[in-house]
PDB file of C-alpha atoms in Angstrom:
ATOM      1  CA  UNK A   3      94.186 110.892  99.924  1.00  0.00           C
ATOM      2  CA  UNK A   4      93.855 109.724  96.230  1.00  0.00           C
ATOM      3  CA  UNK A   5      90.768 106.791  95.383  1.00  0.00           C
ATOM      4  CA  UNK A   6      92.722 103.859  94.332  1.00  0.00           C
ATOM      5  CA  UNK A   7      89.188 101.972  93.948  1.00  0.00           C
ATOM      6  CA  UNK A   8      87.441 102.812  90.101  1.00  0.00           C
ATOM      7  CA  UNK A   9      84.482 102.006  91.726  1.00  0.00           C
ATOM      8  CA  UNK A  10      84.388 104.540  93.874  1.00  0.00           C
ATOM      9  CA  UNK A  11      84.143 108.557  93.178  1.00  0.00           C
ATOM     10  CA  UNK A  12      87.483 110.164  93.111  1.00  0.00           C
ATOM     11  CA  UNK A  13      88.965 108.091  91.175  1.00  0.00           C
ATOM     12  CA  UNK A  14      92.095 108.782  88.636  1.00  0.00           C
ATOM     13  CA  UNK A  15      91.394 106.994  85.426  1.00  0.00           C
ATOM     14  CA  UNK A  16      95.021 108.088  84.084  1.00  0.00           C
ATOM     15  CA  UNK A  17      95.943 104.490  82.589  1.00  0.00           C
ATOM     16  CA  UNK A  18      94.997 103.270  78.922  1.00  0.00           C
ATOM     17  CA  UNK A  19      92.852 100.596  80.103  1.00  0.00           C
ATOM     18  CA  UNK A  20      90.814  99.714  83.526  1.00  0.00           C
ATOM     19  CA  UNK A  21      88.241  97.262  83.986  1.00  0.00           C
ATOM     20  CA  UNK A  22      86.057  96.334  86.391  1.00  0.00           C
ATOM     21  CA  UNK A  23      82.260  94.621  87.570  1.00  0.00           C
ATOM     22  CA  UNK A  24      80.092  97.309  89.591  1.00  0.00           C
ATOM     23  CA  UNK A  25      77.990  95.465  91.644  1.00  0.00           C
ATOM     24  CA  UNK A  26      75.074  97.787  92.721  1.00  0.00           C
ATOM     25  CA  UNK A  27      72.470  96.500  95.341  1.00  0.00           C
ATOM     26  CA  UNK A  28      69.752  98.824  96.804  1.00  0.00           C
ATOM     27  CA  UNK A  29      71.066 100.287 100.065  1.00  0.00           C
ATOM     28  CA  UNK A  30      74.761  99.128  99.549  1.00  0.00           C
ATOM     29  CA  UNK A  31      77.599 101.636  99.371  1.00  0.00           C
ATOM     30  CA  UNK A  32      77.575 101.893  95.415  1.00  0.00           C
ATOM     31  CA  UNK A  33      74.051 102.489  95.573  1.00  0.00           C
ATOM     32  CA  UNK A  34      74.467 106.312  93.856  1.00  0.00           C
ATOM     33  CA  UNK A  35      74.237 107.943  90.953  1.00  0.00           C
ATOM     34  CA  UNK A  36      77.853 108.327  88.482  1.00  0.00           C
ATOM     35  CA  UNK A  37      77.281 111.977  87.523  1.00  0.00           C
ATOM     36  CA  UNK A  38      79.969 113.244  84.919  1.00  0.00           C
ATOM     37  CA  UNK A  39      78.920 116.414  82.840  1.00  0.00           C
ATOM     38  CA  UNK A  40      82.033 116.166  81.354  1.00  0.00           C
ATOM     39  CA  UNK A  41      82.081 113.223  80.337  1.00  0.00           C
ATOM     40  CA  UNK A  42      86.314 111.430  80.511  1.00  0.00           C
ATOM     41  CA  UNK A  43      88.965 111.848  78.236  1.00  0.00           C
ATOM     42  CA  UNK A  44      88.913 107.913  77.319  1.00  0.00           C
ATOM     43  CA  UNK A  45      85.759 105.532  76.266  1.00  0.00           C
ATOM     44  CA  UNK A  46      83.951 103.256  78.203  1.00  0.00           C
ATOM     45  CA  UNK A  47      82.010 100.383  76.733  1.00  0.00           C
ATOM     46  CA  UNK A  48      79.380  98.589  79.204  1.00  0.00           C
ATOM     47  CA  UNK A  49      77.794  95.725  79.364  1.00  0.00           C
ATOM     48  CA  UNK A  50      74.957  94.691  81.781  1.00  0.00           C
ATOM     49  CA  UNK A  51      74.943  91.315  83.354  1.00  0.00           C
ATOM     50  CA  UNK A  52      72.329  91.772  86.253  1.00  0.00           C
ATOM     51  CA  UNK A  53      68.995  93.887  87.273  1.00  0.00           C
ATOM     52  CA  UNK A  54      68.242  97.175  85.305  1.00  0.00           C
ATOM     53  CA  UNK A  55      69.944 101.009  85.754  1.00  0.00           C
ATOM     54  CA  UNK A  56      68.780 103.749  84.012  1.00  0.00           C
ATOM     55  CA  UNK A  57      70.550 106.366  81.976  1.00  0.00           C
ATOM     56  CA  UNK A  58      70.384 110.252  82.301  1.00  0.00           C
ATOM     57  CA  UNK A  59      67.273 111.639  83.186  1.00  0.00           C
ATOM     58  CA  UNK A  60      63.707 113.370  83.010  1.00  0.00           C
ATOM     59  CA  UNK A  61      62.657 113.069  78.883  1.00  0.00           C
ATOM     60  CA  UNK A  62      66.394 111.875  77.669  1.00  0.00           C
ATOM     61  CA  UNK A  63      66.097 109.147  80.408  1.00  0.00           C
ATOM     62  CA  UNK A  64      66.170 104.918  79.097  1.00  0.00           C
ATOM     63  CA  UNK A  65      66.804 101.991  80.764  1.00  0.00           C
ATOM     64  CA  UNK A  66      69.095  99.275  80.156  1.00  0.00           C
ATOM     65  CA  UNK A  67      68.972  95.716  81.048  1.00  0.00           C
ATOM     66  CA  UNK A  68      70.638  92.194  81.298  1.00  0.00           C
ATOM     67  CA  UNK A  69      72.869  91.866  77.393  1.00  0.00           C
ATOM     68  CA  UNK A  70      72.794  95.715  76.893  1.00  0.00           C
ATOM     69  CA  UNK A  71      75.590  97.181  75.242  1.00  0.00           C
ATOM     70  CA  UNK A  72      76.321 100.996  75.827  1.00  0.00           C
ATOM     71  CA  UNK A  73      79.530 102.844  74.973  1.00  0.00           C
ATOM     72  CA  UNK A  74      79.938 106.084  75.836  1.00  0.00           C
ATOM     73  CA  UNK A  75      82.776 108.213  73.763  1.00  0.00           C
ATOM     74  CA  UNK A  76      85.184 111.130  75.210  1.00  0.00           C
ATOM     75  CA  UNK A  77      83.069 113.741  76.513  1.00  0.00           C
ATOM     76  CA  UNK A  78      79.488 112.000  76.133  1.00  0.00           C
ATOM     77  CA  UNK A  79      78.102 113.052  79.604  1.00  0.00           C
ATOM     78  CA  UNK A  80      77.808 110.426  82.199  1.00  0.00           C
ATOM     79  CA  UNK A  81      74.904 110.171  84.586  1.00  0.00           C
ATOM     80  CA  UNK A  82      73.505 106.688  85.027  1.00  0.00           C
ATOM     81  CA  UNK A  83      72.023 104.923  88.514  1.00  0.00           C
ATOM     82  CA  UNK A  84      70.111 101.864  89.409  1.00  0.00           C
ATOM     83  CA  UNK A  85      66.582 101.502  88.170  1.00  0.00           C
ATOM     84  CA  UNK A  86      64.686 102.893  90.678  1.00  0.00           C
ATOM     85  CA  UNK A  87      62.390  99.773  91.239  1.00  0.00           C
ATOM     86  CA  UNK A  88      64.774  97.420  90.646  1.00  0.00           C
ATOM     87  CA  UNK A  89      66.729  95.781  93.512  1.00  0.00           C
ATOM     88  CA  UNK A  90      70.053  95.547  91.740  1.00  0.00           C
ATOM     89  CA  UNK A  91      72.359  96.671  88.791  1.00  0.00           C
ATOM     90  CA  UNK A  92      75.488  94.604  87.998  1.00  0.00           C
ATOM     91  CA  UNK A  93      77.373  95.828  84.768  1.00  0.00           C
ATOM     92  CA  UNK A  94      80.767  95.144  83.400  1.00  0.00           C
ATOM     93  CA  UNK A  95      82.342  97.896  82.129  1.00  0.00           C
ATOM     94  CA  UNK A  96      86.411  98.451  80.391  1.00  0.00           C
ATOM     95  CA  UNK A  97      87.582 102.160  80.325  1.00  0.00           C
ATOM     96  CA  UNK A  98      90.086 102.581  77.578  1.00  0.00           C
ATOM     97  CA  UNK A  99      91.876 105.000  75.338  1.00  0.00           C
ATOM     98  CA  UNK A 100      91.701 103.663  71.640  1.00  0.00           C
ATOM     99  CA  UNK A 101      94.374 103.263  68.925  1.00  0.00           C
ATOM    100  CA  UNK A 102      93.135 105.388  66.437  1.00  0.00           C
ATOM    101  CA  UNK A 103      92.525 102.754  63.849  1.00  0.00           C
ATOM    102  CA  UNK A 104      89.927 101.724  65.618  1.00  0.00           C
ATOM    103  CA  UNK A 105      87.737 104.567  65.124  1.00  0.00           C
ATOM    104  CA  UNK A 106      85.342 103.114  62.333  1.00  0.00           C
ATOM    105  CA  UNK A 107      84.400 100.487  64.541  1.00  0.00           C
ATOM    106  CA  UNK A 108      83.404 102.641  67.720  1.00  0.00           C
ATOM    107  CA  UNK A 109      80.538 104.666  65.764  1.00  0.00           C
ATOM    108  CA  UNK A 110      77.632 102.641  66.624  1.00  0.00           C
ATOM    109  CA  UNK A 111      74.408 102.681  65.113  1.00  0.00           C
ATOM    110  CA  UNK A 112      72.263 103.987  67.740  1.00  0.00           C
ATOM    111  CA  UNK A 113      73.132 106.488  69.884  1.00  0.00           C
ATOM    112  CA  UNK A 114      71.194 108.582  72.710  1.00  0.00           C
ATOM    113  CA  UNK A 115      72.289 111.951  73.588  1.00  0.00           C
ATOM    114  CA  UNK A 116      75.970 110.966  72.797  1.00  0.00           C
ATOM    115  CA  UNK A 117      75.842 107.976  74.163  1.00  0.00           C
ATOM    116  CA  UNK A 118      75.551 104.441  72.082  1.00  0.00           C
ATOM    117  CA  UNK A 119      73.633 101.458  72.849  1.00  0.00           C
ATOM    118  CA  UNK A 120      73.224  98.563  71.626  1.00  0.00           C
ATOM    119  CA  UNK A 121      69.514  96.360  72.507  1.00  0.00           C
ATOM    120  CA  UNK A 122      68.235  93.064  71.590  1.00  0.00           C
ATOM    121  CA  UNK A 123      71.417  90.939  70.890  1.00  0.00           C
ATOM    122  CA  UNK A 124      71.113  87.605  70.813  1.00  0.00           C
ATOM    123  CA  UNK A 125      72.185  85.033  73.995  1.00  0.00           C
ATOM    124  CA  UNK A 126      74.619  83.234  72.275  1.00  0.00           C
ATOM    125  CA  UNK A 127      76.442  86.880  71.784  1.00  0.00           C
ATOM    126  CA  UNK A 128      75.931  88.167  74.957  1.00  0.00           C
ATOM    127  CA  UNK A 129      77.419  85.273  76.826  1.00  0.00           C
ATOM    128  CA  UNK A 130      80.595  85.832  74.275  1.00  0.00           C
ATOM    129  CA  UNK A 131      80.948  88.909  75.194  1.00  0.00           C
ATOM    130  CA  UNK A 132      80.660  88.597  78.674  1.00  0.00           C
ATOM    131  CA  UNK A 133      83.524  86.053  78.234  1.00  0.00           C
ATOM    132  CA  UNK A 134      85.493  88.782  76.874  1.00  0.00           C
ATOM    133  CA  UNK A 135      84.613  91.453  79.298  1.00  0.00           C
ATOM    134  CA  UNK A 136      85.722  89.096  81.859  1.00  0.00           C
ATOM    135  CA  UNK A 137      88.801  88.139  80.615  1.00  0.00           C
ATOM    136  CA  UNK A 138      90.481  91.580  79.267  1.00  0.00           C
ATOM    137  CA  UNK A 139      89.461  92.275  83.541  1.00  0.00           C
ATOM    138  CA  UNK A 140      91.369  89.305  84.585  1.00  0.00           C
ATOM    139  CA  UNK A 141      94.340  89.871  82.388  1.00  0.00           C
ATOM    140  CA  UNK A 142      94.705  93.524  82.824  1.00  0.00           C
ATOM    141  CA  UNK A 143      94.861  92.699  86.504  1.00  0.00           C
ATOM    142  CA  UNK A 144      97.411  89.921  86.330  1.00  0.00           C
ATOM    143  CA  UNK A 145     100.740  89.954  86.579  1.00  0.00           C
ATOM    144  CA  UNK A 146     101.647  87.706  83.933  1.00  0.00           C
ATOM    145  CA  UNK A 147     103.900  88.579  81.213  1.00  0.00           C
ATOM    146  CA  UNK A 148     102.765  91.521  78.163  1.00  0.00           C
ATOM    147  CA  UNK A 149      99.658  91.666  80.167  1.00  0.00           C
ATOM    148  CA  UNK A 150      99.000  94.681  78.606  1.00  0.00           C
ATOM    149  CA  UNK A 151      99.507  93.931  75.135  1.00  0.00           C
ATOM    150  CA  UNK A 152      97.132  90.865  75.773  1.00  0.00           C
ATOM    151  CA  UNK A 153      94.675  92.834  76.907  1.00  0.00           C
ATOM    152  CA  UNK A 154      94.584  95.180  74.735  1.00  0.00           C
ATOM    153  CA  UNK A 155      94.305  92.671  71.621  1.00  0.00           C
ATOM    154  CA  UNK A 156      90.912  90.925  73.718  1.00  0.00           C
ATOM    155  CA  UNK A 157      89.277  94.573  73.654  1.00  0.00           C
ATOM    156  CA  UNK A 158      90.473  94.610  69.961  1.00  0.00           C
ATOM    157  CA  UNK A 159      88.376  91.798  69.194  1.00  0.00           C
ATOM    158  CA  UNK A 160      85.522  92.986  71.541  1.00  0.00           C
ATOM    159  CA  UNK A 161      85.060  96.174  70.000  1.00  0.00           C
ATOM    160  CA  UNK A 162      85.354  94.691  66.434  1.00  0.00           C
ATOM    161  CA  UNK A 163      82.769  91.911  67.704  1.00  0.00           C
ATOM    162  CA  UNK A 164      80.357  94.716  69.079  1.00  0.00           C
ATOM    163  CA  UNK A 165      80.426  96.806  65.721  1.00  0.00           C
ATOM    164  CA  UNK A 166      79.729  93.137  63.862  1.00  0.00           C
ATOM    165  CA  UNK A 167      76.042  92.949  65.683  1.00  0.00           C
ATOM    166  CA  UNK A 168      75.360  97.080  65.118  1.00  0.00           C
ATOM    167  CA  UNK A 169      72.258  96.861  62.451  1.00  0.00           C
ATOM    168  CA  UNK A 170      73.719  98.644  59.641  1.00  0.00           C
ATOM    169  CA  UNK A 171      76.742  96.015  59.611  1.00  0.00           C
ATOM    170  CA  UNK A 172      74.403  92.981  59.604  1.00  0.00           C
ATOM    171  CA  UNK A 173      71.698  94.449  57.404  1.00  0.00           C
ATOM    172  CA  UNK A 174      74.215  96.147  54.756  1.00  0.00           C
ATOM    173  CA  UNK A 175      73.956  94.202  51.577  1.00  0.00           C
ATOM    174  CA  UNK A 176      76.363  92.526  49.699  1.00  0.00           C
ATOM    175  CA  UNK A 177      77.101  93.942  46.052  1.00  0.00           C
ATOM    176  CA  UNK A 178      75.732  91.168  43.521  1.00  0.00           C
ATOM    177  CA  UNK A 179      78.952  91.051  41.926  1.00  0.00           C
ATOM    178  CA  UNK A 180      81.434  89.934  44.928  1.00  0.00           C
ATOM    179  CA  UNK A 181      78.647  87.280  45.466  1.00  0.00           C
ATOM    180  CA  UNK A 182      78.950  86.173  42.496  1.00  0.00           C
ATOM    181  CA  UNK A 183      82.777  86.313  42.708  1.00  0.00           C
ATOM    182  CA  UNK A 184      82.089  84.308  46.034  1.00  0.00           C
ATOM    183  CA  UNK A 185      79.918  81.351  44.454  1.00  0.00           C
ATOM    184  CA  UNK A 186      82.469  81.184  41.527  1.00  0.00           C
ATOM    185  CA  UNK A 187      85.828  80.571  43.453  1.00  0.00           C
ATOM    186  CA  UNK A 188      83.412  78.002  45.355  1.00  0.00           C
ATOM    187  CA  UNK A 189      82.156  76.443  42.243  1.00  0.00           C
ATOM    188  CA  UNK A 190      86.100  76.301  41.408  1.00  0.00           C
ATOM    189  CA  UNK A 191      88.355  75.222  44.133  1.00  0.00           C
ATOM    190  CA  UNK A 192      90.549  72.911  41.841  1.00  0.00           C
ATOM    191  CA  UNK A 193      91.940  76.470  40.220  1.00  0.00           C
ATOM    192  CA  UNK A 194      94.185  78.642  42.013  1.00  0.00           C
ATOM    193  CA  UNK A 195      92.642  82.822  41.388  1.00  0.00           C
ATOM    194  CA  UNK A 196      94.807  85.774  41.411  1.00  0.00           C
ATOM    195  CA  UNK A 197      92.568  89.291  42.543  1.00  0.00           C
ATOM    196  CA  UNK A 198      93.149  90.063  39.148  1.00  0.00           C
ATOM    197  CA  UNK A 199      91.493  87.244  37.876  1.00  0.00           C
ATOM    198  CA  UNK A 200      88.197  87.309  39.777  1.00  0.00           C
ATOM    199  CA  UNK A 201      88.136  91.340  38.857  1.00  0.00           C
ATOM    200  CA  UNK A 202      87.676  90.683  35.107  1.00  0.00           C
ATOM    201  CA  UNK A 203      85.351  87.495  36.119  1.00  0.00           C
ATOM    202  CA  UNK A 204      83.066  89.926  37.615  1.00  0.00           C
ATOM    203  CA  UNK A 205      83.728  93.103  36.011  1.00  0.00           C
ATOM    204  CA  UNK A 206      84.857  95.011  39.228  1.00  0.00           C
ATOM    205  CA  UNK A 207      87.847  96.446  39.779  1.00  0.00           C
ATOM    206  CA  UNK A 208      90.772  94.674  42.044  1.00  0.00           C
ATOM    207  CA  UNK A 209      90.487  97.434  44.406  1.00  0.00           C
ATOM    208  CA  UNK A 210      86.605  96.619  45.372  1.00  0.00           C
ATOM    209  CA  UNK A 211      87.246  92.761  45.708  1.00  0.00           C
ATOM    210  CA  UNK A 212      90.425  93.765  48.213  1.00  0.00           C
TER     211      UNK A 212
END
């Protein structure tokens, strides 16, 4: 008989988008290790909001804990368990297939064996992500109308939001010129600026304002 239940092993993850909470206590039925070699054919991005698990094993192995961020891409292996001394491991977690636009923004800045995690993000962040994670699981379960399409546009703006906080994005400087182009359109309101305009201001070219 097929697994209807994603948390459980067996399961057919033949739809573009499934998400879920795993709940894992010590002793409780989920209480085992997800061991994929072969990784899926879609993503999955996960966020913990509970205890600690850790991923792979022996040398490659880290931990993760409460506001970590991994993502794992098509084919990244999968083996991941709760910590072994810690009691629980609650993490959120969306499996999806991407549009392939949205490619840039699932390279992440650290990555582990394949595997992409993010550390070290701020409250604030984690608690609007969370948000998010909860929602697009909500939706996608709902029966209300272009549920789909709604859901899909929520992971949209997580995965943009979790590229936004990668280290390279926030760290990558700003060419001198477009802030200067910046402080003079603010320094100007009263006029009206065509691309054009602000290009010759600055001596850059229309193409690397757009």
């Amino acid at each position: 008989m097929q697994n209807n239940d994603p948390l459980k092993p067996g399961y057919n993850f033949d739809a573009h988008l499934v998400a879920g909470l795993t709940p894992i206590i010590e002793g409780d039925e989920l209480d085992f290790v997800i061991d994929r070699p072969n990784g899926m054919k879609g993503f999955i991005i996960n966020l913990t909001s509970q205890g600690e698990g850790t991923i792979f094993h022996g040398d490659e192995a880290f931990d993760v804990k409460a506001g970590d961020l991994l993502l794992f891409p098509p084919s990244a292996t999968h083996f991941y368990h709760r910590k072994e001394d810690n009691a629980s491991w609650f993490h959120r977690w969306i499996y999806f297939r991407p549009r392939a636009f949205w490619n840039e923004w699932l390279c992440w800045h650290e990555q582990h064996k394949g595997v992409y995690l993010t550390k070290g993000i701020e409250s604030s962040t984690v608690s609007m992500l969370e948000k998010l994670f909860i929602d697009i699981e909500y939706i996608s379960k709902s029966d209300m109308p272009y549920r789909d399409d709604l859901a899909i546009n929520l992971l949209e703006q997580l995965i943009i939001r979790c590229k936004s906080i990668q280290p390279d994005v926030v760290n990558k400087p700003l060419d001198p010129r477009v802030i200067e182009a910046m402080n003079y359109m603010a320094q100007n309101l009263s006029q009206s600026f065509s691309l054009e305009d602000i290009a010759d201001f600055t001596c850059l070219s229309a193409s690397r304002l757009g």
